[in-house]
Coordinates of C-alpha atoms in Angstrom, one line a residue:
Chain A
X10 CA -23.1 -88.0 -34.3
X11 CA -21.5 -84.5 -35.3
X12 CA -21.6 -82.8 -38.7
X13 CA -19.1 -84.5 -41.2
X14 CA -16.9 -82.1 -43.6
X15 CA -15.1 -83.1 -46.7
X16 CA -11.6 -83.3 -45.2
X17 CA -9.8 -84.4 -41.8
X18 CA -8.0 -82.1 -39.9
X19 CA -7.9 -79.5 -37.1
X20 CA -10.9 -77.7 -38.5
X21 CA -13.3 -80.7 -39.1
X22 CA -13.1 -84.1 -40.0
X23 CA -14.6 -86.5 -42.6
X24 CA -15.9 -90.0 -42.4
X25 CA -12.3 -91.4 -42.1
X26 CA -11.7 -90.0 -38.8
X27 CA -14.8 -92.2 -37.3
X28 CA -14.1 -95.0 -35.4
X29 CA -14.4 -98.5 -37.1
X30 CA -17.6 -100.3 -35.5
X31 CA -15.8 -104.1 -35.4
X32 CA -17.8 -105.1 -32.8
X33 CA -21.0 -104.2 -33.9
X34 CA -21.4 -107.4 -35.5
X35 CA -20.3 -109.9 -32.7
X36 CA -22.0 -113.1 -33.1
X37 CA -22.4 -112.5 -37.0
X38 CA -22.0 -115.4 -39.2
X39 CA -18.9 -115.6 -40.6
X40 CA -19.9 -118.3 -42.9
X41 CA -22.8 -118.7 -45.7
X42 CA -23.7 -121.5 -47.9
X43 CA -23.0 -121.4 -51.4
X44 CA -24.4 -124.3 -53.9
X45 CA -25.0 -126.1 -51.0
X46 CA -21.4 -126.2 -49.4
X47 CA -20.3 -124.1 -46.3
X48 CA -17.8 -121.2 -47.3
X49 CA -16.1 -118.7 -44.9
X50 CA -16.9 -114.9 -45.5
X51 CA -13.1 -113.0 -45.8
X52 CA -12.1 -109.8 -47.0
X53 CA -9.8 -108.9 -49.8
X54 CA -8.1 -105.5 -50.5
X55 CA -9.1 -104.0 -53.9
X56 CA -5.7 -102.2 -54.1
X57 CA -3.2 -104.8 -52.8
X58 CA -5.2 -108.4 -53.1
X59 CA -4.3 -109.0 -49.6
X60 CA -7.1 -111.6 -48.0
X61 CA -8.1 -111.9 -44.6
X62 CA -10.4 -113.8 -42.4
X63 CA -12.5 -112.8 -40.3
X64 CA -13.8 -109.8 -42.6
X65 CA -12.2 -106.4 -41.7
X66 CA -12.3 -103.0 -43.0
X67 CA -8.7 -102.1 -43.2
X68 CA -6.0 -103.8 -45.3
X69 CA -3.4 -105.7 -43.3
X70 CA -0.5 -104.8 -45.6
X71 CA -0.9 -101.3 -46.4
X72 CA -3.6 -100.2 -44.4
X73 CA -6.0 -99.2 -47.1
X74 CA -9.7 -98.9 -46.4
X75 CA -10.9 -100.9 -49.4
X76 CA -11.7 -104.3 -48.4
X77 CA -14.5 -106.4 -50.1
X78 CA -16.1 -109.2 -48.6
X79 CA -15.3 -112.8 -50.7
X80 CA -16.2 -116.3 -49.9
X81 CA -13.6 -119.3 -49.9
X82 CA -14.1 -122.6 -48.8
X83 CA -13.4 -126.0 -50.3
X84 CA -11.0 -128.3 -48.5
X85 CA -8.4 -127.3 -46.2
X86 CA -5.1 -129.2 -44.7
X87 CA -5.0 -129.5 -41.0
X88 CA -1.9 -127.6 -40.1
X89 CA -1.9 -128.5 -36.3
X90 CA -4.2 -129.1 -33.6
X91 CA -4.8 -129.8 -29.9
X92 CA -7.5 -131.5 -27.6
X93 CA -8.5 -129.1 -25.0
X94 CA -8.8 -130.5 -21.8
X95 CA -8.6 -126.9 -19.2
X96 CA -10.0 -123.8 -20.8
X97 CA -11.2 -120.6 -19.4
X98 CA -12.8 -120.0 -22.7
X99 CA -15.6 -122.8 -23.3
X100 CA -16.8 -126.1 -21.8
X101 CA -14.1 -128.9 -22.5
X102 CA -12.9 -130.9 -24.2
X103 CA -13.1 -129.5 -27.5
X104 CA -10.5 -129.8 -30.5
X105 CA -8.6 -126.6 -31.9
X106 CA -6.8 -126.7 -35.1
X107 CA -5.3 -124.4 -37.6
X108 CA -6.5 -125.0 -41.1
X109 CA -4.6 -123.8 -44.4
X110 CA -6.9 -123.2 -47.3
X111 CA -5.7 -123.1 -50.9
X112 CA -6.0 -119.3 -51.1
X113 CA -3.1 -118.9 -48.6
X114 CA -5.4 -118.3 -45.5
X115 CA -4.8 -120.1 -42.3
X116 CA -8.2 -120.1 -39.9
X117 CA -8.5 -121.2 -36.3
X118 CA -11.1 -123.7 -36.4
X119 CA -13.2 -126.1 -34.2
X120 CA -12.4 -129.8 -35.3
X121 CA -15.3 -131.8 -34.6
X122 CA -14.8 -135.7 -34.5
X123 CA -15.6 -138.7 -32.6
X124 CA -12.1 -140.0 -32.7
X125 CA -9.4 -137.1 -32.0
X126 CA -6.8 -139.8 -31.5
X127 CA -6.5 -140.4 -35.1
X128 CA -6.3 -136.7 -35.9
X129 CA -3.1 -136.1 -37.8
X130 CA -1.2 -133.1 -39.2
X131 CA -1.4 -132.2 -42.5
X132 CA -4.7 -134.3 -43.2
X133 CA -7.4 -133.0 -45.1
X134 CA -10.7 -131.3 -43.4
X135 CA -13.7 -130.0 -44.8
X136 CA -16.1 -127.0 -43.9
X137 CA -19.1 -127.9 -42.2
X138 CA -21.8 -125.9 -40.3
X139 CA -24.7 -126.0 -38.3
X140 CA -27.5 -123.5 -37.7
X141 CA -25.5 -121.3 -35.9
X142 CA -21.8 -122.3 -36.1
X143 CA -18.9 -123.9 -38.7
X144 CA -15.9 -126.0 -37.9
X145 CA -14.3 -128.6 -39.9
X146 CA -14.5 -132.3 -40.1
X147 CA -11.6 -135.0 -41.1
X148 CA -11.9 -136.0 -44.7
X149 CA -10.2 -138.9 -45.5
X150 CA -8.8 -137.9 -48.7
X151 CA -9.0 -135.1 -51.2
X152 CA -12.4 -134.8 -52.8
X153 CA -14.4 -137.0 -50.4
Chain B
X15 CA 21.2 -85.5 -29.6
X16 CA 18.4 -84.6 -31.8
X17 CA 15.7 -81.9 -31.8
X18 CA 12.0 -83.9 -31.7
X19 CA 9.3 -82.6 -33.8
X20 CA 5.7 -83.4 -34.4
X21 CA 4.8 -83.7 -38.2
X22 CA 1.4 -85.2 -38.1
X23 CA -1.5 -85.5 -35.5
X24 CA -4.8 -86.8 -35.7
X25 CA -7.8 -88.0 -33.6
X26 CA -11.2 -89.2 -33.7
X27 CA -14.0 -87.3 -32.5
X28 CA -14.5 -87.9 -28.6
X29 CA -17.9 -90.1 -28.1
X30 CA -19.2 -93.2 -26.8
X31 CA -18.4 -95.9 -29.4
X32 CA -19.7 -99.2 -27.8
X33 CA -19.6 -100.9 -30.9
X34 CA -15.7 -100.2 -31.5
X35 CA -12.8 -102.2 -30.2
X36 CA -9.8 -100.6 -28.9
X37 CA -8.1 -101.2 -32.5
X38 CA -11.3 -100.1 -34.1
X39 CA -11.2 -96.7 -32.1
X40 CA -7.6 -95.8 -32.9
X41 CA -7.0 -97.5 -36.3
X42 CA -8.5 -94.1 -38.1
X43 CA -6.7 -91.8 -36.0
X44 CA -3.5 -93.6 -37.1
X45 CA -4.2 -93.8 -40.4
X46 CA -4.9 -90.0 -40.4
X47 CA -1.9 -89.0 -38.5
X48 CA 0.2 -91.2 -40.9
X49 CA -1.5 -89.4 -44.0
X50 CA -1.2 -85.9 -42.4
X51 CA 2.6 -86.5 -42.0
X52 CA 2.9 -88.0 -45.7
X53 CA 3.9 -91.0 -44.0
X54 CA 3.3 -94.8 -44.5
X55 CA 3.3 -97.5 -42.5
X56 CA 6.3 -98.9 -43.6
X57 CA 8.1 -95.9 -42.4
X58 CA 7.3 -95.9 -38.9
X59 CA 10.3 -97.4 -36.9
X60 CA 9.0 -97.7 -33.2
X61 CA 5.6 -97.4 -31.4
X62 CA 4.5 -96.1 -28.2
X63 CA 0.9 -96.6 -27.1
X64 CA -0.2 -95.2 -24.0
X65 CA -3.8 -96.4 -22.4
X66 CA -5.1 -97.4 -18.9
X67 CA -7.7 -99.9 -19.5
X68 CA -6.7 -101.4 -22.8
X69 CA -5.4 -104.7 -21.8
X70 CA -2.6 -106.8 -22.9
X71 CA -0.6 -105.9 -26.0
X72 CA -2.8 -102.6 -26.9
X73 CA -0.6 -100.9 -29.2
X74 CA 0.4 -104.4 -31.2
X75 CA -3.8 -105.0 -31.3
X76 CA -3.9 -101.6 -33.0
X77 CA -0.9 -101.3 -35.5
X78 CA -0.9 -104.9 -36.9
X79 CA -4.1 -103.8 -38.3
X80 CA -2.3 -101.9 -40.6
X81 CA 0.5 -104.1 -41.2
X82 CA 3.2 -102.7 -38.8
X83 CA 5.7 -105.1 -37.2
X84 CA 8.8 -106.4 -36.6
X85 CA 9.7 -103.1 -34.8
X86 CA 9.4 -102.1 -31.0
X87 CA 6.0 -101.5 -30.0
X88 CA 5.8 -100.3 -26.2
X89 CA 2.8 -100.2 -24.2
X90 CA 2.4 -97.6 -21.4
X91 CA 0.4 -97.4 -18.2
X92 CA 0.4 -94.2 -16.6
X93 CA -3.5 -93.7 -15.5
X94 CA -4.5 -90.5 -17.2
X95 CA -1.1 -89.7 -17.9
X96 CA -0.6 -93.1 -20.0
X97 CA -0.6 -90.8 -23.4
X98 CA 1.6 -88.6 -22.5
X99 CA 4.0 -90.8 -20.9
X100 CA 3.9 -92.6 -24.3
X101 CA 5.0 -89.4 -25.8
X102 CA 7.7 -88.9 -23.1
X103 CA 8.9 -92.4 -24.1
X104 CA 8.8 -91.6 -27.8
X105 CA 10.5 -87.9 -27.2
X106 CA 13.8 -89.7 -25.6
X107 CA 14.1 -92.5 -28.3
X108 CA 14.0 -89.7 -30.8
X109 CA 16.3 -87.2 -28.8
X110 CA 18.8 -90.0 -28.1
X111 CA 19.1 -90.6 -31.8
X112 CA 18.0 -94.3 -31.4
X113 CA 14.9 -93.7 -34.0
X114 CA 13.8 -91.0 -36.4
X115 CA 10.1 -91.7 -37.1
X116 CA 8.0 -92.7 -33.9
X117 CA 4.6 -93.2 -33.7
X118 CA 2.8 -92.3 -30.7
X119 CA -1.0 -93.5 -29.8
X120 CA -3.2 -92.7 -26.8
X121 CA -6.4 -94.5 -26.5
X122 CA -8.9 -95.6 -24.1
X123 CA -12.5 -97.1 -24.2
X124 CA -14.3 -96.0 -20.7
X125 CA -17.8 -97.3 -22.0
X126 CA -16.7 -100.8 -21.4
X127 CA -17.3 -99.7 -17.5
X128 CA -20.7 -99.0 -18.4
X129 CA -20.5 -95.3 -16.6
X130 CA -19.7 -94.1 -13.2
X131 CA -16.6 -93.2 -11.6
X132 CA -13.1 -94.5 -12.9
X133 CA -12.5 -97.9 -11.6
X134 CA -9.3 -97.7 -9.3
X135 CA -6.9 -100.4 -8.2
X136 CA -8.6 -102.0 -5.1
X137 CA -4.9 -103.0 -3.5
X138 CA -4.9 -99.1 -2.6
X139 CA -6.1 -98.6 1.2
X140 CA -7.9 -95.5 0.2
X141 CA -9.4 -96.9 -2.5
X142 CA -11.1 -99.7 0.0
X143 CA -12.0 -97.1 2.0
X144 CA -14.2 -95.6 -0.6
X145 CA -11.7 -93.1 -2.6
X146 CA -13.0 -92.2 -6.0
X147 CA -11.4 -89.7 -8.3
X148 CA -14.1 -87.1 -8.1
X149 CA -14.0 -87.3 -4.0
X150 CA -10.3 -86.3 -4.2
X151 CA -11.0 -83.2 -6.4
X152 CA -13.9 -82.4 -4.4
X153 CA -11.5 -82.1 -1.0
X154 CA -9.3 -79.9 -3.1
X155 CA -12.5 -77.8 -4.0
X156 CA -13.8 -77.8 -0.7
X157 CA -10.3 -76.7 1.0
X158 CA -10.1 -74.1 -2.0
X159 CA -13.2 -72.5 -0.9
X160 CA -12.5 -72.8 2.9
X161 CA -8.8 -71.1 2.3
X162 CA -9.6 -68.7 -0.8
X163 CA -11.8 -65.8 -1.2
X164 CA -13.8 -67.9 -3.9
X165 CA -17.1 -69.1 -4.3
X166 CA -18.9 -72.1 -6.0
X167 CA -19.8 -70.0 -8.3
X168 CA -16.0 -69.4 -9.5
X169 CA -15.9 -73.1 -9.9
X170 CA -18.9 -73.2 -11.9
X171 CA -17.0 -70.5 -14.4
X172 CA -14.4 -73.0 -15.4
X173 CA -17.1 -75.3 -16.9
X174 CA -18.7 -72.4 -18.4
X175 CA -15.3 -71.5 -20.0
X176 CA -14.5 -75.1 -21.1
X177 CA -18.0 -75.6 -22.6
X178 CA -17.8 -72.1 -24.7
X179 CA -14.6 -73.3 -25.9
X180 CA -15.5 -76.6 -26.7
X181 CA -18.2 -75.2 -28.9
X182 CA -16.0 -74.8 -31.6
X183 CA -14.2 -78.1 -31.3
X184 CA -15.9 -80.8 -34.0
X185 CA -13.9 -83.4 -31.9
X186 CA -15.4 -82.6 -28.5
X187 CA -17.9 -84.7 -26.9
X188 CA -20.1 -81.6 -25.3
X189 CA -20.5 -78.7 -28.0
X190 CA -23.2 -76.5 -26.2
X191 CA -22.8 -73.6 -24.0
X192 CA -23.6 -73.8 -20.1
X193 CA -24.5 -71.1 -17.6
X194 CA -23.3 -71.0 -14.2
X195 CA -26.7 -71.9 -12.7
X196 CA -27.0 -74.8 -14.9
X197 CA -23.4 -76.0 -14.0
X198 CA -24.5 -75.5 -10.3
X199 CA -28.0 -77.1 -10.4
X200 CA -26.8 -80.5 -12.0
X201 CA -26.7 -83.3 -10.1
X202 CA -24.3 -83.6 -7.4
X203 CA -21.0 -86.1 -8.0
X204 CA -18.9 -85.3 -4.8
X205 CA -19.8 -82.2 -3.1
X206 CA -19.2 -79.3 -4.0
X207 CA -18.6 -80.8 -7.3
X208 CA -21.7 -81.3 -9.8
X209 CA -22.1 -83.1 -12.7
X210 CA -21.2 -80.6 -15.1
X211 CA -17.9 -79.8 -13.3
X212 CA -16.6 -83.5 -14.1
X213 CA -15.4 -84.9 -17.1
X214 CA -17.9 -86.8 -19.3
X215 CA -17.2 -90.9 -19.8
X216 CA -16.4 -91.4 -23.2
X217 CA -14.0 -93.2 -25.8
X218 CA -11.4 -92.1 -27.9
X219 CA -8.1 -92.6 -29.5
X220 CA -5.3 -89.9 -30.9
X221 CA -1.9 -90.4 -32.7
X222 CA 0.7 -88.4 -33.7
X223 CA 4.2 -88.7 -35.5
X224 CA 7.3 -87.8 -33.9
X225 CA 10.5 -87.5 -36.0
X226 CA 14.2 -86.2 -35.7
X227 CA 15.7 -83.7 -37.5
X228 CA 16.8 -86.5 -40.2
X229 CA 13.1 -87.5 -40.3
X230 CA 11.7 -83.7 -40.5
X231 CA 13.7 -83.6 -43.6
X232 CA 12.3 -86.7 -45.1
X233 CA 8.8 -85.7 -44.8
X234 CA 8.9 -81.7 -45.4
X235 CA 5.7 -81.3 -43.6
X236 CA 4.5 -78.3 -41.1
X237 CA 6.3 -79.1 -38.0
X238 CA 5.7 -78.3 -34.4
X239 CA 8.9 -78.8 -32.2
X240 CA 8.6 -80.6 -28.7
X241 CA 10.8 -78.0 -26.7
X242 CA 10.7 -80.1 -23.5
X243 CA 9.2 -83.4 -22.1
X244 CA 8.9 -84.0 -18.6
X245 CA 7.6 -86.8 -16.6
X246 CA 7.3 -86.9 -12.9
X247 CA 5.8 -89.2 -10.4
X248 CA 4.4 -88.3 -7.0
X249 CA 6.3 -88.3 -3.9
X250 CA 4.7 -90.1 -0.9
X251 CA 3.7 -88.3 2.4
X252 CA 1.8 -89.9 5.4
X253 CA 1.7 -86.5 6.9
X254 CA 0.0 -83.3 5.7
X255 CA -0.4 -82.3 2.2
X256 CA -1.5 -78.8 1.1
X257 CA -4.2 -79.8 -1.4
X258 CA -4.0 -76.7 -3.2
X259 CA -0.1 -76.8 -3.8
X260 CA 0.0 -80.1 -6.2
X261 CA 4.0 -80.3 -6.1
X262 CA 4.1 -82.9 -8.6
X263 CA 2.7 -80.4 -11.5
X264 CA 4.6 -77.5 -10.2
X265 CA 8.0 -79.3 -10.1
X266 CA 7.3 -80.7 -13.7
X267 CA 6.5 -77.5 -14.8
X268 CA 9.7 -76.0 -13.7
X269 CA 11.7 -78.5 -15.2
X270 CA 9.9 -78.2 -18.1
X271 CA 10.5 -74.6 -18.4
X272 CA 14.1 -74.8 -17.6
X273 CA 14.5 -77.2 -20.5
X274 CA 13.0 -75.3 -23.1
X275 CA 14.2 -71.9 -22.1
X276 CA 11.0 -70.1 -21.9
X277 CA 8.4 -69.8 -19.3
X278 CA 4.5 -69.5 -18.6
X279 CA 4.8 -65.8 -19.8
X280 CA 6.0 -66.9 -23.2
X281 CA 2.9 -69.3 -23.7
X282 CA -0.1 -68.5 -26.3
X283 CA -2.0 -71.9 -25.7
X284 CA -2.5 -74.3 -22.8
X285 CA -4.2 -77.6 -22.6
X286 CA -4.2 -78.6 -19.1
X287 CA -5.7 -81.5 -17.2
X288 CA -9.0 -80.1 -16.3
X289 CA -10.7 -83.4 -15.1
X290 CA -13.0 -81.5 -12.7
X291 CA -13.5 -77.7 -12.4
X292 CA -11.4 -77.1 -9.1
X293 CA -8.1 -78.9 -10.8
X294 CA -7.8 -75.7 -13.6
X295 CA -7.6 -73.2 -10.7
X296 CA -5.4 -75.1 -8.9
X297 CA -3.2 -75.6 -11.9
X298 CA -3.1 -72.1 -13.1
X299 CA -0.9 -71.3 -9.9
X300 CA 1.1 -74.6 -10.1
X301 CA 1.9 -74.0 -13.5
X302 CA 3.0 -70.2 -12.8
X303 CA 0.2 -68.6 -14.9
X304 CA -0.7 -66.3 -11.7
X305 CA 0.3 -65.9 -8.2
X306 CA -0.9 -68.1 -5.5
X307 CA -4.2 -67.3 -4.5
X308 CA -5.2 -65.2 -7.4
X309 CA -6.3 -68.0 -9.4
X310 CA -10.3 -67.3 -9.4
X311 CA -9.7 -63.8 -10.1
X312 CA -7.2 -64.8 -13.2
X313 CA -10.1 -67.1 -14.4
X314 CA -12.6 -64.5 -14.0
X315 CA -10.6 -61.4 -15.4
X316 CA -10.8 -63.2 -18.9
X317 CA -7.0 -63.9 -19.0
X318 CA -7.5 -67.6 -20.1
X319 CA -9.5 -66.9 -22.6
X320 CA -9.8 -65.6 -26.3
X321 CA -8.1 -62.0 -25.9
X322 CA -6.2 -63.0 -22.6
X323 CA -2.9 -63.6 -21.6
X324 CA -2.9 -67.5 -22.9
X325 CA -5.8 -69.4 -24.1
X326 CA -6.1 -72.3 -21.7
X327 CA -8.3 -75.5 -23.1
X328 CA -9.1 -74.1 -26.7
X329 CA -10.1 -77.8 -27.5
X330 CA -12.5 -77.4 -24.6
X331 CA -10.7 -79.5 -22.4
X332 CA -11.4 -82.5 -20.5
X333 CA -14.6 -81.2 -19.4
X334 CA -16.3 -80.7 -22.7
X335 CA -13.8 -82.5 -25.2
X336 CA -14.1 -85.7 -23.1
X337 CA -11.3 -87.7 -21.1
X338 CA -11.0 -91.3 -22.3
X339 CA -8.0 -91.2 -19.7
X340 CA -5.0 -93.0 -21.7
X341 CA -5.7 -90.9 -24.8
X342 CA -5.9 -87.6 -23.4
X343 CA -2.4 -87.0 -23.2
X344 CA -1.8 -87.4 -27.2
X345 CA -4.9 -85.7 -28.0
X346 CA -3.7 -82.6 -26.0
X347 CA -0.7 -82.9 -28.2
X348 CA -2.9 -83.4 -31.4
X349 CA -4.9 -80.2 -30.5
X350 CA -1.2 -78.3 -30.0
X351 CA -0.2 -79.4 -33.4
X352 CA -3.0 -77.9 -35.1
X353 CA -3.0 -74.7 -32.6
X354 CA 0.7 -74.3 -33.5
X355 CA 0.3 -75.1 -37.3
X356 CA -2.6 -72.6 -37.5
X357 CA -4.8 -75.2 -38.5
X358 CA -7.4 -75.3 -35.7
X359 CA -10.1 -73.6 -37.5
X360 CA -12.9 -71.5 -35.8
X361 CA -11.0 -72.4 -32.5
X362 CA -7.6 -71.2 -33.6
X363 CA -5.9 -69.0 -31.3
X364 CA -4.6 -66.1 -33.4
X365 CA -0.7 -66.1 -33.6
X366 CA -0.2 -69.0 -31.5
X367 CA 3.7 -70.0 -31.2
X368 CA 4.2 -71.6 -27.9
X369 CA 2.4 -74.0 -26.0
X370 CA 2.2 -76.3 -22.9
X371 CA 0.2 -79.6 -22.5
X372 CA -0.1 -80.9 -19.0
X373 CA -1.9 -84.4 -17.8
X374 CA -1.7 -85.8 -14.3
X375 CA -2.6 -89.5 -13.5
X376 CA -3.9 -91.6 -10.7
X377 CA -5.1 -91.6 -7.4
X378 CA -3.2 -93.6 -4.8
X379 CA -2.6 -93.3 -1.2
X380 CA -0.1 -90.9 0.2
X381 CA 0.7 -89.0 -3.4
X382 CA -0.9 -86.0 -5.0
X383 CA -1.1 -88.1 -8.3
X384 CA 0.9 -91.2 -9.4
X385 CA 2.2 -89.4 -12.4
X386 CA 2.5 -85.7 -14.2
X387 CA 3.6 -84.8 -17.7
X388 CA 4.5 -81.4 -18.8
X389 CA 5.2 -81.1 -22.5
X390 CA 6.4 -77.7 -24.1
X391 CA 5.7 -77.0 -27.6
X392 CA 7.1 -74.2 -30.3
X393 CA 6.2 -73.6 -33.8
X394 CA 9.1 -74.6 -36.1
X395 CA 9.8 -72.5 -38.9

């Protein structure tokens, strides 16, 4: 890497001119355990308070580069879902769903269930994880 | 009809960024271009994004990252001319009065291909026969050496000048000097072109903010006027083509000079498409800088470096700065913004008032090139 100067312009550049290494941690865990519960790792802007998942460097609302990691979890609500039977992405079948969390974030998740036919929009789901991946499972009601 | 101005410009230092996505590459350039213009994401009324290999919705993938949306975002592919074609599209929208503030992005990530020559479209019969970009330029070079009183040393001098200029550009991929012997002894790519006569593979992004007269009053920053913006496509022939007279470039330049009301003799600074050493020599003539047949002498006389008639490629050009194809046309405009606002640091061309950028695009059968863009710039007081 070249020498870095204090300001960015025609004569030189500061660290704000360097590309964001957003592919460096591909495959990085997007979740962690907190008090035995699975939580997702998101980012929150110090200035605007905007939140996003997964983690990112730039505020989606203002472009500010002041994002901090925060954890969120608990029960979510299954906004919608689909059992995927044909896919160029991975072996089928699998269930994808959008999960709405109480903090206002919507997250695309795998829904792991033995009985996809019983899934319903607006039902509660809970975060779960194996050693290397996270997903949601149906929860019969809040708090279960 | 409005005049069109650049009021902000930025780029990332050209390099290999295997850990960055297209948005990871371009977002810092966009944020810094906004900052230099004193503009906010919400000020942007339209976005044009040039690229060659970004895939679907490259522009949206970039600008959504800073909350720009609900406005037109247009993605432009014109091979190496993609970035400059994006500039042309934005120019037209401002000139016509459709928008007052337009963000132009150029971006490409060539490390995704792992090195080697640029992947071309396999539908093309010459590509099926083995055509690669350095082979096309190598045949130009071979013909140049055959027809002109020129040597391979003359070709190498283009790389020597480019690398000498690039030494002073912190944004350049190569920042060390080379000598003629080193250029000629580097590994053969397509005879007679050697490695150091070919632009490097790399990644990069650049962004400029274009505004109307109304937009310029709003921001009040140092401005560079775009005096002409010309885009041409190649004209097919199945017959003979003089590879030393690229009509797509000479016609584009002619139209640009006519639109701007000034000509090659009025230029202080040029960023031209030196993807390979031979290109610069051929383009001196096509852009009207020197008479036909005189390009090698014109280079050797020092007329195209500091202290000469016009400084060609003060950034180091594609040979030194790097050539992430879709980014290059915008990166040339960024260099022009810095040069014409006297903010280019140690590579500043003294008293630069007028400049030209030129980039061609693509190798397809029957055409000199697929696309060519020429822009003329003037310092705005």
